Coordinates of C-alpha atoms in Angstrom, one line a residue:
X713 CA 0.4 18.7 2.0
X714 CA -0.3 22.3 2.9
X715 CA -1.4 22.9 -0.9
X716 CA -3.6 19.6 -0.2
X717 CA -4.8 20.8 3.2
X718 CA -6.1 24.2 2.0
X719 CA -7.7 23.8 -1.2
X720 CA -8.4 20.1 -1.7
X721 CA -9.3 18.0 1.7
X722 CA -12.3 18.8 3.3
X723 CA -12.3 19.8 7.2
X724 CA -12.4 15.8 8.9
X725 CA -9.7 14.4 6.3
X726 CA -7.5 17.6 6.8
X727 CA -7.4 16.8 10.3
X728 CA -5.8 13.5 9.4
X729 CA -2.4 16.0 8.5
X730 CA -0.3 16.9 11.5
X731 CA 3.2 16.5 13.2
X732 CA 3.5 15.1 16.8
X733 CA 7.3 16.5 18.2
X734 CA 8.1 13.9 20.4
X735 CA 12.3 14.0 20.7
X736 CA 12.4 12.5 23.9
X737 CA 11.9 9.1 23.6
X738 CA 13.1 8.6 19.8
X739 CA 13.4 7.0 16.9
X740 CA 9.9 6.3 16.4
X741 CA 7.8 3.6 14.7
X742 CA 4.0 3.2 14.0
X743 CA 2.1 -0.1 13.4
X744 CA -1.7 -0.3 12.7
X745 CA -4.4 -2.8 13.7
X746 CA -6.4 -4.5 10.6
X747 CA -9.3 -1.9 10.2
X748 CA -6.4 0.8 10.6
X749 CA -9.0 2.9 13.0
X750 CA -6.0 2.4 16.0
X751 CA -2.2 2.6 15.8
X752 CA 0.3 1.9 18.3
X753 CA 3.4 4.6 18.4
X754 CA 6.8 3.4 20.2
X755 CA 9.9 4.6 20.8
X756 CA 13.2 3.2 21.3
X757 CA 13.6 4.5 24.4
X758 CA 11.0 3.0 26.1
X759 CA 7.4 5.0 25.1
X760 CA 4.4 3.3 24.2
X761 CA 1.1 4.8 23.2
X762 CA -2.0 3.6 21.8
X763 CA -4.2 6.4 19.8
X764 CA -7.4 6.2 18.0
X765 CA -7.3 7.3 14.6
X766 CA -10.6 8.4 13.7
X767 CA -11.3 10.8 17.2
X768 CA -7.9 11.4 17.5
X769 CA -7.4 10.8 20.8
X770 CA -5.0 8.9 23.2
X771 CA -6.3 5.6 24.3
X772 CA -3.4 4.6 26.4
X773 CA 0.3 5.5 27.3
X774 CA 2.9 4.3 29.3
X775 CA 7.0 3.9 30.0
X776 CA 8.5 0.7 30.2
X777 CA 12.1 2.1 30.7
X778 CA 13.8 -0.5 28.3
X779 CA 14.4 -0.4 25.1
X780 CA 12.0 -1.1 22.5
X781 CA 12.4 -2.8 19.0
X782 CA 9.0 -3.7 17.9
X783 CA 5.3 -3.5 18.3
X784 CA 2.4 -5.1 16.8
X785 CA -1.5 -5.6 17.7
X786 CA -2.8 -9.0 18.3
X787 CA -6.5 -10.5 16.7
X788 CA -8.1 -6.8 17.8
X789 CA -7.0 -3.6 19.5
X790 CA -7.3 -4.7 23.3
X791 CA -4.2 -6.8 23.3
X792 CA -0.7 -5.9 21.9
X793 CA 2.8 -7.4 21.8
X794 CA 6.0 -5.5 22.4
X795 CA 9.3 -6.6 21.4
X796 CA 11.7 -5.0 24.9
X797 CA 15.8 -6.1 25.0
X798 CA 15.4 -9.6 26.4
X799 CA 11.7 -10.9 26.0
X800 CA 8.3 -10.1 24.2
X801 CA 5.6 -8.9 26.6
X802 CA 1.6 -8.9 25.8
X803 CA -0.5 -5.7 27.0
X804 CA -4.1 -5.2 26.7
X805 CA -5.3 -1.7 25.9
X806 CA -5.4 0.2 29.6
X807 CA -1.5 -0.6 29.6
X808 CA -1.2 -3.9 31.8
X809 CA 1.1 -6.5 31.2
X810 CA -0.7 -9.8 30.5
X811 CA 2.2 -12.1 29.7
X812 CA 5.7 -12.2 29.5
X813 CA 6.8 -14.8 26.2
X814 CA 10.1 -15.9 27.6
X815 CA 10.9 -18.3 24.9
X816 CA 11.3 -15.2 22.3
X817 CA 14.5 -13.9 23.6
X818 CA 16.1 -11.0 22.1
X819 CA 13.5 -10.1 19.5
X820 CA 13.7 -7.7 16.9
X821 CA 10.5 -8.1 15.2
X822 CA 7.0 -9.3 15.5
X823 CA 4.1 -9.9 13.2
X824 CA 1.2 -11.4 14.4
X825 CA -1.2 -14.0 12.0
X826 CA -4.7 -13.2 12.2
X827 CA -6.1 -16.6 10.6
X828 CA -4.0 -19.2 12.7
X829 CA -3.3 -16.4 16.1
X830 CA 0.3 -17.1 15.8
X831 CA 2.7 -14.5 17.2
X832 CA 6.2 -14.6 14.8
X833 CA 9.3 -13.1 16.1
X834 CA 12.7 -13.4 15.1
X835 CA 16.0 -11.5 16.5
X836 CA 19.6 -11.5 17.3
X837 CA 20.4 -14.5 17.7
X838 CA 18.6 -15.7 14.4
X839 CA 15.5 -18.1 15.2
X840 CA 12.3 -18.2 13.8
X841 CA 10.0 -18.8 16.9
X842 CA 5.9 -19.2 17.0
X843 CA 3.8 -19.1 19.6
X844 CA -0.1 -19.4 19.6
X845 CA -1.8 -16.7 21.4
X846 CA -5.6 -18.4 22.0
X847 CA -3.8 -21.0 24.3
X848 CA -0.5 -19.4 24.9
X849 CA 1.5 -22.8 23.9
X850 CA 4.6 -22.5 21.9
X851 CA 4.4 -24.0 18.4
X852 CA 7.8 -24.0 16.7
X853 CA 11.4 -22.7 16.9
X854 CA 13.2 -22.4 13.6
X855 CA 17.1 -21.8 13.2
X856 CA 17.8 -19.7 10.5
X857 CA 21.6 -20.5 10.4
X858 CA 22.3 -16.6 8.1
X859 CA 23.2 -14.9 11.6
X860 CA 20.9 -11.8 13.3
X861 CA 17.7 -10.7 11.7
X862 CA 15.9 -7.4 11.8
X863 CA 14.0 -7.7 9.0
X864 CA 10.5 -9.6 8.6
X865 CA 6.9 -9.4 6.8
X866 CA 4.3 -11.8 6.4
X867 CA 2.4 -12.5 3.0
X868 CA -1.1 -11.5 3.8
X869 CA -2.6 -14.3 1.1
X870 CA -0.8 -17.8 2.4
X871 CA 0.6 -16.3 6.3
X872 CA 4.5 -17.4 4.9
X873 CA 7.0 -15.4 6.6
X874 CA 9.6 -13.6 4.6
X875 CA 12.7 -13.0 6.4
X876 CA 15.5 -10.4 5.2
X877 CA 19.3 -11.0 6.3
X878 CA 22.4 -9.5 6.2
X879 CA 24.0 -11.3 3.0
X880 CA 21.4 -10.3 0.8
X881 CA 19.4 -13.3 0.7
X882 CA 15.3 -13.4 1.4
X883 CA 14.2 -16.6 3.1
X884 CA 10.4 -17.8 2.9
X885 CA 9.6 -20.0 6.4
X886 CA 6.1 -21.9 7.5
X887 CA 6.1 -23.0 11.0
X888 CA 5.0 -26.5 9.6
X889 CA 8.7 -26.8 7.9
X890 CA 12.0 -27.0 10.2
X891 CA 14.2 -25.5 6.8
X892 CA 13.4 -22.8 4.5
X893 CA 10.8 -23.1 1.8
X894 CA 12.7 -20.9 -0.6
X895 CA 15.7 -19.0 -0.6
X896 CA 16.5 -15.9 -3.0
X897 CA 19.5 -13.7 -3.4
X898 CA 18.3 -10.3 -3.5
X899 CA 20.9 -8.1 -3.1
X900 CA 24.5 -7.3 -2.9
X901 CA 24.4 -5.8 0.5
X902 CA 22.4 -7.0 3.9
X903 CA 18.6 -6.4 2.9
X904 CA 16.9 -3.7 5.1
X905 CA 13.5 -3.5 4.2
X906 CA 11.1 -5.8 2.9
X907 CA 6.9 -5.7 1.5
X908 CA 4.6 -8.2 0.2
X909 CA 1.3 -6.7 -1.7
X910 CA -2.0 -7.9 -0.1
X911 CA -2.7 -10.2 -3.3
X912 CA 0.5 -12.1 -2.4
X913 CA 1.9 -11.8 -5.9
X914 CA 4.9 -9.4 -6.1
X915 CA 7.5 -8.7 -3.0
X916 CA 9.6 -5.5 -2.7
X917 CA 13.3 -5.5 -1.3
X918 CA 15.5 -2.9 -0.4
X919 CA 19.0 -3.3 0.5
X920 CA 22.2 -1.4 1.2
X921 CA 22.8 -1.4 -2.4
X922 CA 20.8 1.4 -2.8
X923 CA 18.3 -0.6 -5.1
X924 CA 14.8 -1.4 -4.6
X925 CA 13.7 -4.3 -6.4
X926 CA 10.0 -6.2 -7.4
X927 CA 9.8 -9.8 -7.4
X928 CA 7.4 -11.8 -8.5
X929 CA 6.3 -14.2 -5.9
X930 CA 4.8 -16.8 -8.4
X931 CA 8.0 -17.4 -10.4
X932 CA 10.7 -15.8 -8.2
X933 CA 12.0 -14.0 -10.8
X934 CA 12.9 -9.8 -10.6
X935 CA 10.5 -7.9 -12.8
X936 CA 12.4 -4.5 -12.5
X937 CA 14.3 -2.0 -9.9
X938 CA 14.7 1.4 -8.5
X939 CA 17.5 3.6 -7.4
X940 CA 17.3 5.2 -4.2
X941 CA 18.9 8.3 -3.1
X942 CA 19.8 6.7 0.3
X943 CA 19.4 2.9 1.2
X944 CA 15.7 2.4 1.9
X945 CA 14.9 1.5 5.5
X946 CA 11.1 0.8 5.5
X947 CA 8.9 0.0 2.6
X948 CA 4.9 -0.4 2.2
X949 CA 2.6 -1.5 -0.1
X950 CA -0.9 0.0 0.3
X951 CA -4.3 -1.9 -0.8
X952 CA -4.5 0.0 -3.7
X953 CA -1.0 -0.9 -4.9
X954 CA 1.4 2.2 -4.1
X955 CA 4.1 1.5 -2.9
X956 CA 5.8 3.6 -0.5
X957 CA 9.6 3.7 0.4
X958 CA 11.2 5.3 3.3
X959 CA 15.0 6.7 2.6
X960 CA 17.2 9.0 4.4
X961 CA 14.5 12.2 5.7
X962 CA 12.4 11.3 2.7
X963 CA 9.3 8.9 2.3
X964 CA 8.6 8.7 -1.8
X965 CA 5.4 7.1 -2.9
X966 CA 5.5 5.6 -6.3
X967 CA 2.0 4.4 -8.3
X968 CA 1.6 1.5 -10.8
X969 CA 5.3 0.5 -9.8
X970 CA 4.8 -2.9 -9.5
X971 CA 3.4 -4.4 -12.7
X972 CA 5.1 -1.5 -14.4
X973 CA 8.3 0.3 -14.3
X974 CA 7.0 3.7 -12.9
X975 CA 9.1 6.3 -14.6
X976 CA 8.7 9.1 -12.0
X977 CA 7.7 9.5 -8.2
X978 CA 3.3 9.6 -7.6
X979 CA 4.3 12.3 -4.5
X980 CA 7.2 13.0 -1.7
X981 CA 7.2 14.1 1.5
X982 CA 10.5 15.3 3.6
X983 CA 11.1 15.4 7.1
X984 CA 13.2 18.2 7.8
X985 CA 15.9 17.3 10.5
X986 CA 15.1 13.6 11.1
X987 CA 16.2 10.3 9.8
X988 CA 12.9 8.1 8.7
X989 CA 13.0 5.0 10.9
X990 CA 9.5 3.6 9.4
X991 CA 6.4 4.5 6.7
X992 CA 2.5 2.5 6.8
X993 CA -0.2 2.9 5.0
X994 CA -3.1 3.4 6.9
X995 CA -5.7 0.5 6.3
X996 CA -9.1 1.7 4.6
X997 CA -7.9 5.6 4.4
X998 CA -5.5 7.6 2.0
X999 CA -3.4 8.3 5.0
X1000 CA 0.4 7.3 5.4
X1001 CA 2.0 7.7 8.8
X1002 CA 5.6 8.5 8.9
X1003 CA 7.8 7.7 11.6
X1004 CA 10.9 9.8 12.1
X1005 CA 13.6 10.7 14.9
X1006 CA 11.9 13.3 16.5
X1007 CA 8.3 12.2 16.8
X1008 CA 5.3 11.3 13.8
X1009 CA 4.1 12.9 10.8
X1010 CA 0.9 12.1 9.2
X1011 CA 0.5 12.5 5.2
X1012 CA -2.6 12.4 3.6
X1013 CA -2.0 10.1 0.2
X1014 CA -5.1 10.6 -2.4
X1015 CA -5.7 6.5 -3.6
X1016 CA -4.0 4.6 -1.6
X1017 CA -6.6 3.0 0.5
X1018 CA -9.5 0.5 0.0
X1019 CA -12.8 2.7 0.4
X1020 CA -15.1 -0.4 0.6
X1021 CA -14.9 -2.7 3.6
X1022 CA -16.3 -5.7 4.3
X1023 CA -18.3 -5.8 8.1
X1024 CA -17.4 -9.3 8.3
X1025 CA -14.2 -9.2 8.1
X1026 CA -12.6 -5.9 9.6
X1027 CA -14.8 -3.7 10.4
X1028 CA -13.7 0.0 11.7
X1029 CA -16.7 1.2 13.0
X1030 CA -17.7 -1.9 15.1
X1031 CA -18.8 -1.4 18.9
X1032 CA -18.0 -3.6 22.0
X1033 CA -20.3 -6.2 20.8
X1034 CA -19.5 -6.9 17.3
X1035 CA -15.9 -7.2 18.3
X1036 CA -17.0 -10.0 20.6
X1037 CA -18.9 -11.3 18.5
X1038 CA -16.1 -11.3 15.2
X1039 CA -13.7 -12.9 18.8
X1040 CA -15.4 -15.4 18.9
X1041 CA -16.1 -15.9 15.4
X1042 CA -12.2 -15.7 14.3
X1043 CA -11.7 -18.4 17.3
X1044 CA -13.8 -21.2 15.6
X1045 CA -12.2 -20.2 12.0
X1046 CA -8.7 -20.3 13.6
X1047 CA -6.4 -22.1 11.0
X1048 CA -4.0 -24.9 12.1
X1049 CA -0.5 -23.8 11.7
X1050 CA 0.3 -26.8 9.5
X1051 CA -1.8 -25.5 7.1
X1052 CA 0.6 -22.6 5.7
X1053 CA 2.1 -23.7 2.8
X1054 CA 3.0 -21.7 0.1
X1055 CA 0.1 -22.7 -2.1
X1056 CA -3.0 -21.8 0.2
X1057 CA -5.2 -23.3 -2.9
X1058 CA -4.3 -26.6 -2.9
X1059 CA -5.8 -27.6 0.7
X1060 CA -9.4 -28.3 0.2
X1061 CA -9.2 -29.6 -3.0
X1062 CA -9.9 -32.9 -4.8
X1063 CA -7.6 -35.1 -6.9
X1064 CA -9.9 -36.0 -9.4
X1065 CA -7.5 -38.2 -11.6
X1066 CA -5.9 -40.9 -8.7
X1067 CA -5.8 -43.9 -10.5
X1068 CA -3.4 -41.9 -13.2
X1069 CA -1.6 -40.3 -10.4
X1070 CA -1.3 -44.0 -8.8
X1071 CA 0.0 -45.4 -12.1
X1072 CA 2.4 -43.1 -13.0
X1073 CA 3.9 -42.8 -9.5
X1074 CA 4.1 -46.8 -9.4
X1075 CA 6.1 -46.3 -12.9
X1076 CA 8.4 -43.8 -11.5
X1077 CA 9.2 -46.6 -8.8
X1078 CA 9.8 -49.0 -11.0
X1079 CA 11.9 -47.0 -13.0
X1080 CA 14.0 -45.7 -10.1
X1081 CA 14.3 -49.6 -9.0
X1082 CA 15.5 -50.7 -12.1
X1083 CA 18.6 -47.9 -12.0
X1084 CA 19.2 -48.9 -8.5
X1085 CA 19.7 -52.7 -9.6
X1086 CA 21.8 -51.7 -12.6
X1087 CA 24.2 -49.8 -10.2
X1088 CA 24.2 -52.1 -7.1
X1089 CA 27.8 -54.0 -7.0
X1090 CA 28.0 -57.2 -6.0
X1091 CA 28.9 -57.6 -2.2
X1092 CA 33.0 -58.3 -1.8
X1093 CA 32.2 -61.4 0.1
X1094 CA 35.7 -61.9 1.8
X1095 CA 35.1 -65.8 2.3
X1096 CA 35.9 -68.9 -0.3
X1097 CA 36.7 -68.0 -3.2
X1098 CA 37.0 -64.2 -2.9
X1099 CA 39.7 -64.2 -0.3
X1100 CA 42.9 -62.7 -0.5
X1101 CA 44.6 -65.6 -0.7
X1102 CA 42.7 -67.2 -3.4
X1103 CA 42.5 -63.9 -5.8
X1104 CA 46.5 -64.3 -5.4
X1105 CA 46.5 -67.8 -6.4
X1106 CA 44.4 -67.3 -9.4
X1107 CA 46.8 -63.9 -10.3
X1108 CA 50.2 -66.3 -10.1
X1109 CA 48.2 -69.0 -12.2
X1110 CA 47.5 -66.8 -14.6
X1111 CA 51.0 -65.3 -15.2
X1112 CA 52.4 -69.3 -14.7
X1113 CA 49.7 -70.5 -17.4
X1114 CA 51.2 -67.6 -19.9
X1115 CA 54.3 -68.3 -19.1
X1116 CA 54.0 -72.2 -19.9
X1117 CA 52.6 -71.3 -23.0
X1118 CA 55.3 -69.1 -24.4
X1119 CA 57.7 -71.7 -23.5
X1120 CA 56.0 -74.8 -25.2
X1121 CA 55.9 -72.5 -28.5
X1122 CA 59.8 -71.9 -28.1
X1123 CA 60.2 -76.2 -27.3
X1124 CA 58.2 -76.6 -30.9
X1125 CA 60.0 -73.9 -33.0
X1126 CA 63.0 -75.9 -31.8
X1127 CA 62.2 -79.4 -32.6
X1128 CA 60.7 -78.1 -35.7
X1129 CA 64.4 -76.2 -36.7
X1130 CA 66.4 -79.6 -35.5
X1131 CA 64.4 -82.1 -37.8
X1132 CA 64.8 -79.8 -41.2
X1133 CA 68.0 -79.7 -40.1
X1134 CA 68.6 -83.5 -39.9
X1135 CA 66.6 -83.9 -43.0
X1136 CA 69.1 -81.4 -44.9
X1137 CA 71.8 -83.4 -43.5
X1138 CA 70.4 -87.0 -45.1
X1139 CA 69.6 -85.2 -48.1
X1140 CA 73.7 -84.1 -48.5
X1141 CA 74.6 -87.8 -47.2
X1142 CA 73.0 -89.6 -50.5
X1143 CA 74.9 -87.7 -53.0
X1144 CA 77.8 -89.0 -54.1
X1145 CA 81.3 -87.5 -53.2
X1146 CA 81.5 -86.5 -57.0
X1147 CA 78.4 -85.1 -57.1
X1148 CA 78.7 -83.0 -53.6
X1149 CA 80.3 -79.9 -55.1
X1150 CA 77.3 -79.2 -57.8
X1151 CA 74.7 -79.7 -54.7
X1152 CA 75.9 -76.2 -53.3

């Protein structure tokens, strides 16, 4: 960073390399808004501040005197949510408390869905909860049944929530479904960090087994994995596909590490004497922010951010009038929570071959009915011929019939033997006495 600042950067960009020493209320974490102009700096001991990254000026600062686990911006920089010790609170850009979300109990992580105006939280109780911030209504609450959860990131392409659990499993959730959409076993130990790229095609997970794995979300298969000297505690993917891994006292940047396996890191930054807590890329800028136990550090990463931005989508240079118009337009275009699914392209498409699909469905139903009819057993009626007494009588009759047949055969054989003996005796009587000695 010193070499970049001295030889390769202009004055405005060189100002973005700094290190804030905040040793009293750490460890610190950071979070940006969608445009990348403002960032939240919050310490675990209760210190929260918002900074304008263009002017490097402090916008607001407050001390809550309570444990802070996470924070995030809402639809713009005028409101932000803070996950405190017992509940989630919403503040404005002046530091005034606007609302307390009592349903979000003991939260650990927060995420805001900008196109649905939903604030999602997950906590120690293992419940994933959604609240509509435009109306203040509670949308849904899902029990993960996998214990406390402290890892959550959203998929920017389809707004599906990715949760990392202590048994090495990653689950995908939607507010419209009471059960998880996908369940993946990613690590042998607890999942400690997770990130999804902006296109929604790749997911990167980091576990306590010191492995950083890249997954294809289209097939849910492992592409490749990297070894980390220490377990990764923070992961992030830039708009241009750079992968940032925070582990121990260092932040490692990998280039082209998603599609193919990179052989060596692109950059590496070390925070001396501090444990890294969170690493984040700044949108639309070649800058990364490192939150550590003694403050916040900003570094320059060439090629990290997208150079061009859509002013109708996000505008880092918008004024108050443009911000108000964008807020109204976003409210008019707000999507329903039920539209969140794994494949966002299904919504709005036409089923062109309805007859063929209907016939195939009917055929499958007929085959299922045929299989069920073959497997169906006759009902065991307990009246009339199928009573217990009747069954015993029939069994007894069968046994008696068999014995009778055997006895009849025996009598017939005996009678035949007696008849044969009588004939022989009669023949012997007809032979004269003088010739009987020759009959033998």
